[in-house]
XYZ file of C-alpha atoms in Angstrom:
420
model
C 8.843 17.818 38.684
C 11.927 15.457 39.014
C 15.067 15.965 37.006
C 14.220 12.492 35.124
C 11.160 14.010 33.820
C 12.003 17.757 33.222
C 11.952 19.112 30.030
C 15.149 21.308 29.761
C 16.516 17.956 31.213
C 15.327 15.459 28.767
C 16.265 17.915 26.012
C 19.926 18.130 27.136
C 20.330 14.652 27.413
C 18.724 14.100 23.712
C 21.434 16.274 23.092
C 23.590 14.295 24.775
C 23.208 10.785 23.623
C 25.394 11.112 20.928
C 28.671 11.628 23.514
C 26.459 8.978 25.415
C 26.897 6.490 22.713
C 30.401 7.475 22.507
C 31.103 6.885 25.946
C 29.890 3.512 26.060
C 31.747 2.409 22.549
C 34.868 3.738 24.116
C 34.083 1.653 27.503
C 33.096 -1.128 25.488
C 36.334 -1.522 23.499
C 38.362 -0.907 26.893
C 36.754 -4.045 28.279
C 36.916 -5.676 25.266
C 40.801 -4.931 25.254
C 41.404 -5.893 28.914
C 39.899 -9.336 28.734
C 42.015 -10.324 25.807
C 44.960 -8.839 28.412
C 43.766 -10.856 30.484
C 44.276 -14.202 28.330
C 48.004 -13.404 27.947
C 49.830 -15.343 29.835
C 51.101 -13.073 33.293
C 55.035 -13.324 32.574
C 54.667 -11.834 29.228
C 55.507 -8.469 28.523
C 52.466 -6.918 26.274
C 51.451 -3.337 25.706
C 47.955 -4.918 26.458
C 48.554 -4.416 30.112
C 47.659 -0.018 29.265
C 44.078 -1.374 29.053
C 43.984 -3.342 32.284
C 45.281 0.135 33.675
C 42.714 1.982 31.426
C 39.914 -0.753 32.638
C 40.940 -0.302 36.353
C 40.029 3.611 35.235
C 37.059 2.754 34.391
C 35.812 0.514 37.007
C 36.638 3.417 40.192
C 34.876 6.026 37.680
C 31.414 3.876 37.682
C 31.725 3.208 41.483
C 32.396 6.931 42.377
C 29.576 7.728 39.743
C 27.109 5.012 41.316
C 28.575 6.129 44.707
C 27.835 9.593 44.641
C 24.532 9.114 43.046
C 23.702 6.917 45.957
C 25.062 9.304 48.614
C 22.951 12.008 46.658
C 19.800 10.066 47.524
C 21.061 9.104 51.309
C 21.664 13.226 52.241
C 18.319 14.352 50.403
C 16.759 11.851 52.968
C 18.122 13.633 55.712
C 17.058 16.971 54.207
C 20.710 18.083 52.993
C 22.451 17.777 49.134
C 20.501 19.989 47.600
C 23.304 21.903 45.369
C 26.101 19.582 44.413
C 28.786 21.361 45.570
C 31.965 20.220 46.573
C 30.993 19.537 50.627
C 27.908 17.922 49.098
C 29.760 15.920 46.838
C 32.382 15.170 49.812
C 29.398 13.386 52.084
C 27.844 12.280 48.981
C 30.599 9.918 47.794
C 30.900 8.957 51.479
C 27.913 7.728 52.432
C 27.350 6.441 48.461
C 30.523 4.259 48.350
C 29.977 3.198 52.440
C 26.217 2.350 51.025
C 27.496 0.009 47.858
C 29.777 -1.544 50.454
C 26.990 -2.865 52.749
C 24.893 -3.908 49.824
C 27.975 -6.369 48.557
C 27.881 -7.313 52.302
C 24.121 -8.101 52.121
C 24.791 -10.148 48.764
C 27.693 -12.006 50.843
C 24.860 -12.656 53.493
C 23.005 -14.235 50.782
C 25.664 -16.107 49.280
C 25.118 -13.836 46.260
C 28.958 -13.155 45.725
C 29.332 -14.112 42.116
C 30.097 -11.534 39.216
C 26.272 -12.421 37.808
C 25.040 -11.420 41.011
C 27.334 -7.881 41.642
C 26.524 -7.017 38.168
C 22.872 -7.317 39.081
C 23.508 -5.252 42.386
C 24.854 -2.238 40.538
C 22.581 -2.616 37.544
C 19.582 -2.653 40.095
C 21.411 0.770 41.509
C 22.026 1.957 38.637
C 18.127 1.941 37.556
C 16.976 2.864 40.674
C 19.492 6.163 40.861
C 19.045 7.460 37.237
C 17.558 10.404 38.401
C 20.764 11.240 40.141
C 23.342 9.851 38.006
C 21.958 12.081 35.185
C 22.270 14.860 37.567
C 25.883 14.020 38.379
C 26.579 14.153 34.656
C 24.689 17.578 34.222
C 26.752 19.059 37.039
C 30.105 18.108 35.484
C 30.306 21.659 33.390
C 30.125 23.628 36.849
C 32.204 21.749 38.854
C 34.895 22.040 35.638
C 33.889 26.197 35.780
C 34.874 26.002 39.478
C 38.149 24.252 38.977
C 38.931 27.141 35.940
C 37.639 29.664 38.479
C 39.784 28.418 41.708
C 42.979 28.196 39.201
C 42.668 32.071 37.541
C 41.824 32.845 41.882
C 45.189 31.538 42.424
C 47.138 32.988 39.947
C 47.312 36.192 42.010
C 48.753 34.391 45.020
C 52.748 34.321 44.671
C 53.136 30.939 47.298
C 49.600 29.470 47.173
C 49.540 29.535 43.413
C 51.488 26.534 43.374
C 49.487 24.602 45.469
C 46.682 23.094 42.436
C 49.649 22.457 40.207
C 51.406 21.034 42.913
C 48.576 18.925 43.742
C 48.063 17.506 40.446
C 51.688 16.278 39.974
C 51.480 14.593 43.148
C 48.106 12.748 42.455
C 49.062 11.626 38.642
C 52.559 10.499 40.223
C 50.860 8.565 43.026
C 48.262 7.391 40.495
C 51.135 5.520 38.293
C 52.650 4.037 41.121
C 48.843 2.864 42.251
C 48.004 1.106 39.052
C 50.828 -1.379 39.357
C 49.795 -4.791 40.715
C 49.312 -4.817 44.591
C 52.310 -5.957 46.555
C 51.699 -4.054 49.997
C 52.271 -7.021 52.938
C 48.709 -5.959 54.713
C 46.867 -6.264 51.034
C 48.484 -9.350 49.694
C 47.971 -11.098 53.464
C 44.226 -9.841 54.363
C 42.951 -6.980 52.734
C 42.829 -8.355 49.663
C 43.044 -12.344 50.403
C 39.825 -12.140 52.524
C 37.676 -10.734 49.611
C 39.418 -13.116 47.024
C 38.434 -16.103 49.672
C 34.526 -14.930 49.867
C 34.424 -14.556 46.071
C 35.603 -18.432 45.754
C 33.154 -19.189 48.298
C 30.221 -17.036 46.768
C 29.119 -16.029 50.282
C 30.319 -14.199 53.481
C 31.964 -16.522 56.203
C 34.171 -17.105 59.200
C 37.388 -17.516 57.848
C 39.825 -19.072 59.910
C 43.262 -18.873 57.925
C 42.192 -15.204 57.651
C 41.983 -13.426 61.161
C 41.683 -10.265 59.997
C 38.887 -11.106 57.884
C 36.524 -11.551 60.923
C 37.149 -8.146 61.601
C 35.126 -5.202 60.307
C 35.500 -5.102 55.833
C 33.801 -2.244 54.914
C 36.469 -0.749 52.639
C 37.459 -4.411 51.390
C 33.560 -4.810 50.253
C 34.657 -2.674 47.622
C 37.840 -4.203 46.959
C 36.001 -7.180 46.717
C 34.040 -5.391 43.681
C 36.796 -4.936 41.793
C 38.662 -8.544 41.769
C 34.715 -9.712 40.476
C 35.385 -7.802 37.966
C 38.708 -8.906 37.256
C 40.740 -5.930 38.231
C 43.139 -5.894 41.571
C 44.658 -2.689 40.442
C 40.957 -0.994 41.533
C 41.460 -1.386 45.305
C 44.902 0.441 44.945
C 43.624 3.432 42.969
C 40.341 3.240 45.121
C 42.673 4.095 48.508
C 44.561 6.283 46.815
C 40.929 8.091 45.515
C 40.136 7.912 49.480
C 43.690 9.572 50.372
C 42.677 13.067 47.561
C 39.044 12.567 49.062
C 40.405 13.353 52.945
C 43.016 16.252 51.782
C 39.384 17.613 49.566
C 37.406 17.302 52.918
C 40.262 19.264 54.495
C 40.145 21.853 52.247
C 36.589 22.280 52.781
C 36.064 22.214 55.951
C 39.498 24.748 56.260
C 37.248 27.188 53.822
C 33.884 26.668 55.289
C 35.395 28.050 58.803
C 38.795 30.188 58.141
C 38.098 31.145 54.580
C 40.354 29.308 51.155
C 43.529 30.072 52.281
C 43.287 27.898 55.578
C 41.285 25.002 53.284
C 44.355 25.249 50.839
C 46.893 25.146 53.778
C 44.746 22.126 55.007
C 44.320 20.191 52.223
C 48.185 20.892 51.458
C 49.050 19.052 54.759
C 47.204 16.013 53.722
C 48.548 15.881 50.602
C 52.232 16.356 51.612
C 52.296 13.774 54.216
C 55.400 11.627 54.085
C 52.934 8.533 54.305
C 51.212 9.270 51.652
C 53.176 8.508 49.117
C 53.838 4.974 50.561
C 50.261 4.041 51.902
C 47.802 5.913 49.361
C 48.652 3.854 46.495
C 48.637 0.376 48.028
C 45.456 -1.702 48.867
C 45.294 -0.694 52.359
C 41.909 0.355 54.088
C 43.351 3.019 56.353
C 42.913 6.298 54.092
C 39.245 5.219 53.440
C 38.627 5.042 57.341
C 40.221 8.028 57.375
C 37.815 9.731 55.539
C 34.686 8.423 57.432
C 36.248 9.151 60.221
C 36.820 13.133 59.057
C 33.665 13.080 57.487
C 31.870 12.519 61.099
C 33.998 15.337 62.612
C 33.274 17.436 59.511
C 29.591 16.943 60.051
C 30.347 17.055 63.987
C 31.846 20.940 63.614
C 29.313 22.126 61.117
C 26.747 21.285 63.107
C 28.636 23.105 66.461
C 28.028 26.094 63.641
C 24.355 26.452 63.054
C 23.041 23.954 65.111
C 21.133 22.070 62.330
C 20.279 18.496 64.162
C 20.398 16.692 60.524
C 24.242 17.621 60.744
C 24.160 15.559 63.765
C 22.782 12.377 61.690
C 25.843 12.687 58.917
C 27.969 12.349 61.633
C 26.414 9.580 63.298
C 26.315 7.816 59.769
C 29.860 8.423 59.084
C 30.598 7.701 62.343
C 29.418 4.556 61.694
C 30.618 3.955 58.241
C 34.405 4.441 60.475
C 33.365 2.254 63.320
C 32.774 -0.544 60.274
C 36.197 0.154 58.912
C 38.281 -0.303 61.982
C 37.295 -0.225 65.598
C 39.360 2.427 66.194
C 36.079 4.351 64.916
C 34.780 4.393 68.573
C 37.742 6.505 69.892
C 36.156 9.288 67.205
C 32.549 8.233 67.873
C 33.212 8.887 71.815
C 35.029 12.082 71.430
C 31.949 13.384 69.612
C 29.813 11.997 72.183
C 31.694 13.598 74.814
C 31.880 16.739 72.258
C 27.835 16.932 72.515
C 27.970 16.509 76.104
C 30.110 19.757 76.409
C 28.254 21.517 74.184
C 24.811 21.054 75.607
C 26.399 22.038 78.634
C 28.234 25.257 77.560
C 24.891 26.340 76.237
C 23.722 26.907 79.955
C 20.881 24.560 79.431
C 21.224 21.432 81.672
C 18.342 19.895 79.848
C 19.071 16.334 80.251
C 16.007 15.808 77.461
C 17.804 17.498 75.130
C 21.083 16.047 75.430
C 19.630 12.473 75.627
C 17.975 13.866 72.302
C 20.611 15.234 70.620
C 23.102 12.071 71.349
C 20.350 9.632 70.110
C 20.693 11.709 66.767
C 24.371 10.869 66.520
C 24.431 7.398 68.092
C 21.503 5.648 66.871
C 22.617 6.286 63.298
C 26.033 5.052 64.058
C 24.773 1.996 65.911
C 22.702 0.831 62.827
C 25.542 1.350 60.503
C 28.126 -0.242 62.725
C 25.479 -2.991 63.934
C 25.997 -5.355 60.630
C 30.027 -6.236 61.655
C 29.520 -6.333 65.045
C 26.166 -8.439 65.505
C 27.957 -10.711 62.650
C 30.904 -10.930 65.241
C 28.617 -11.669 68.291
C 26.620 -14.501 66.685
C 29.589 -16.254 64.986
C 32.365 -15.890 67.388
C 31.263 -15.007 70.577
C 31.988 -11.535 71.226
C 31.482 -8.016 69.106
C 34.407 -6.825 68.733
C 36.360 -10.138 68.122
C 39.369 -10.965 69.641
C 38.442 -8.381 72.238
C 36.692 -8.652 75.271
C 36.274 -12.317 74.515
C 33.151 -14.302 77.274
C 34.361 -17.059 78.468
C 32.711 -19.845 77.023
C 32.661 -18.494 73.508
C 31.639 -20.175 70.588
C 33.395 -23.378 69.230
C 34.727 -21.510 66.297
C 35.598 -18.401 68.445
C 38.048 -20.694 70.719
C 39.647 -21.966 67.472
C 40.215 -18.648 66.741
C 41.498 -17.082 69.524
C 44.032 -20.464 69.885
C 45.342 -19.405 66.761
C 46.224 -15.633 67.894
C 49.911 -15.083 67.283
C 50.173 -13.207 70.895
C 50.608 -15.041 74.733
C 48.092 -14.146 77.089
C 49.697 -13.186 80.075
C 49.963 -9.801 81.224
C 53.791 -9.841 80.090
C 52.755 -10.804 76.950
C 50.536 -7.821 76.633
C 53.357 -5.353 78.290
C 55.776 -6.725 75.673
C 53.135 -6.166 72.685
C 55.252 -3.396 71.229
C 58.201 -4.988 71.782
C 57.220 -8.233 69.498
């Protein structure tokens, strides 16, 4: 019996509907109250601009809600994500939001990228994962009972005690400074620009004003969600969503393998990193392929642990969630390559079946993930992993391109690099 069609289920949410219908009226008149915002004109100072902020709230709570929902349905496939605990939830929202990415990618394929069209997307989603959206909302009690539970824990610790209030000053400060209108160099030039450019367009393209656009977008798929909808403040609360995501996935994987006060310790790190008070909140992509990329580790360790092969399959799929961010991804993908390697060795096995076996379960995944951005490269400019290791004899397009790199081509030029 599926949770859609259990009893004690329907019965709660009959219960429910009332707060259900409240929800929505409250969403309704935020909307409502941000598109008259939005008619203002932009030099005039209005206390309308709190629902904007309010409506940019709104927006990153249905995509993490549709996310995890999705990422629910991607690690029951695999044959994990049964309880929706916090490491659940952690891969969940991973895969989920790197899954809603690749659909908008698939709509920009289609030349699909109009607000009718996204609408549709997540309306189709949202149909399809009902099941586990109502199971997301269910679950919200007990993950509220293990946030009470975690705080009266830490009471009794004189230094770590400080650590959740700490945490929550830091994330509502950061969360201010994220809902102002994006003015980070990287955003305003690419990160943004390049999904503003496909919306016009209604379709995915080769963009040549935009370099950096030919490069892998996962993160800015999402991005690219949120100015359909009207709001650029989403893809700076979004990063900084990705930045507490990483320093959770920290603290879990600290607790799953040294116990709470190492996860605490970890998780404390990532939040009191000098950058990330200047990166999280700004429209960069870095945090969020930073947290595919620890995901795949994550997965990578806990599978070093009890040897489950599906662990190996998360990794490969966040591997290759991270190898669609930035191709820096392959750096993590290979040391977890070579990381398989040594363990099938250590094991005093030299079965070369099983390691080919084993490393198939990690790559393959991550291939298929990755493949979209890099076949997309191949075909339209020449080479995969565009401007790098560039044929001679590339495409048309590619050679326009690659004239229009701000770098020489010499090997000085590349020994100065840094220096420019």
């Amino acid at each position: 019996m599926t949770l859609a069609t259990s009893p004690i289920e329907m019965a709660s949410l009959s219960r429910s509907r009332p707060r259900i219908a409240w929800t929505l009226g409250v969403v309704g008149c935020v909307v409502a109250a941000h598109w008259y915002a939005s008619t203002l004109p932009p030099d005039q100072p209005s206390p309308w601009v709190l629902a904007s902020h309010l409506f940019a709230l709104v927006l990153l709570g249905g995509l993490l809600w549709i996310g995890g929902a999705l990422g629910v349905r991607i690690l029951r496939l695999v044959g994990l994500g049964r309880e929706l605990g916090l490491e659940t939830m952690l891969f969940a929202l991973g895969l989920g939001l790197g899954g809603v990415a690749y659909l908008v990618l698939a709509w920009g394929f289609l030349g699909l990228l109009y607000l009718w069209a996204l609408a549709l997307l997540l309306a189709i989603l949202a149909v399809a994962l009902r099941a586990e959206l109502a199971e997301l909302v269910a679950a919200v009690p007990t993950w509220g009972r293990a946030w009470a539970a975690e705080r009266r824990r830490l009471r009794t610790e004189p230094i770590l005690g400080l650590v959740l209030p700490l945490s929550v000053v830091i994330v509502v400060m950061l969360t201010l400074l994220a809902l102002a209108p994006p003015t980070g160099y990287d955003a305003m030039l690419y990160h943004l620009a390049g999904p503003r450019e496909f919306l016009e367009l209604g379709r995915f393209v080769a963009w040549p004003e935009l370099q950096q656009a030919n490069m892998p977008f996962t993160v800015e798929m999402l991005f690219l969600l949120g100015l359909a909808f009207g709001s650029d403040e989403l893809s700076n609360v979004l990063h900084l969503t990705f930045a507490v995501l990483t320093a959770l996935a920290a603290y879990s994987l600290g607790k799953r393998t040294y116990g709470p006060r190492v996860g605490l310790f970890a998780g404390s790190i990532v939040l009191s990193s000098p950058s990330l008070g200047f990166y999280a909140p700004i429209a960069n992509i870095d945090y969020g392929w930073a947290y595919f990329d620890f995901l795949a580790v994550y997965a990578f360790l806990v599978w070093m642990q009890d040897r489950a092969e599906r662990w190996l399959v998360l990794a490969g799929l966040a591997g290759g969630l991270s190898l669609g961010s930035k191709y820096l991804g392959v750096l993590t993908c290979a040391g977890i390559g070579l990381g398989i390697v040594v363990e099938v060795t250590r094991s005093g096995r030299r079965d070369l079946v099983r390691l080919v076996r084993l490393a198939a379960l990690f790559a393959v995944p991550a291939a298929l993930v990755a493949a979209p951005w890099y076949v997309k490269n191949w075909l339209w400019l020449g080479s995969p992993v565009w401007p790098f290791l560039r044929p001679e004899g590339g495409t048309e397009l590619g050679d326009y391109f690659f004239s229009q790199m701000n770098r020489g081509r010499t090997p000085i030029d590349l020994l100065l690099l840094p220096l420019k």
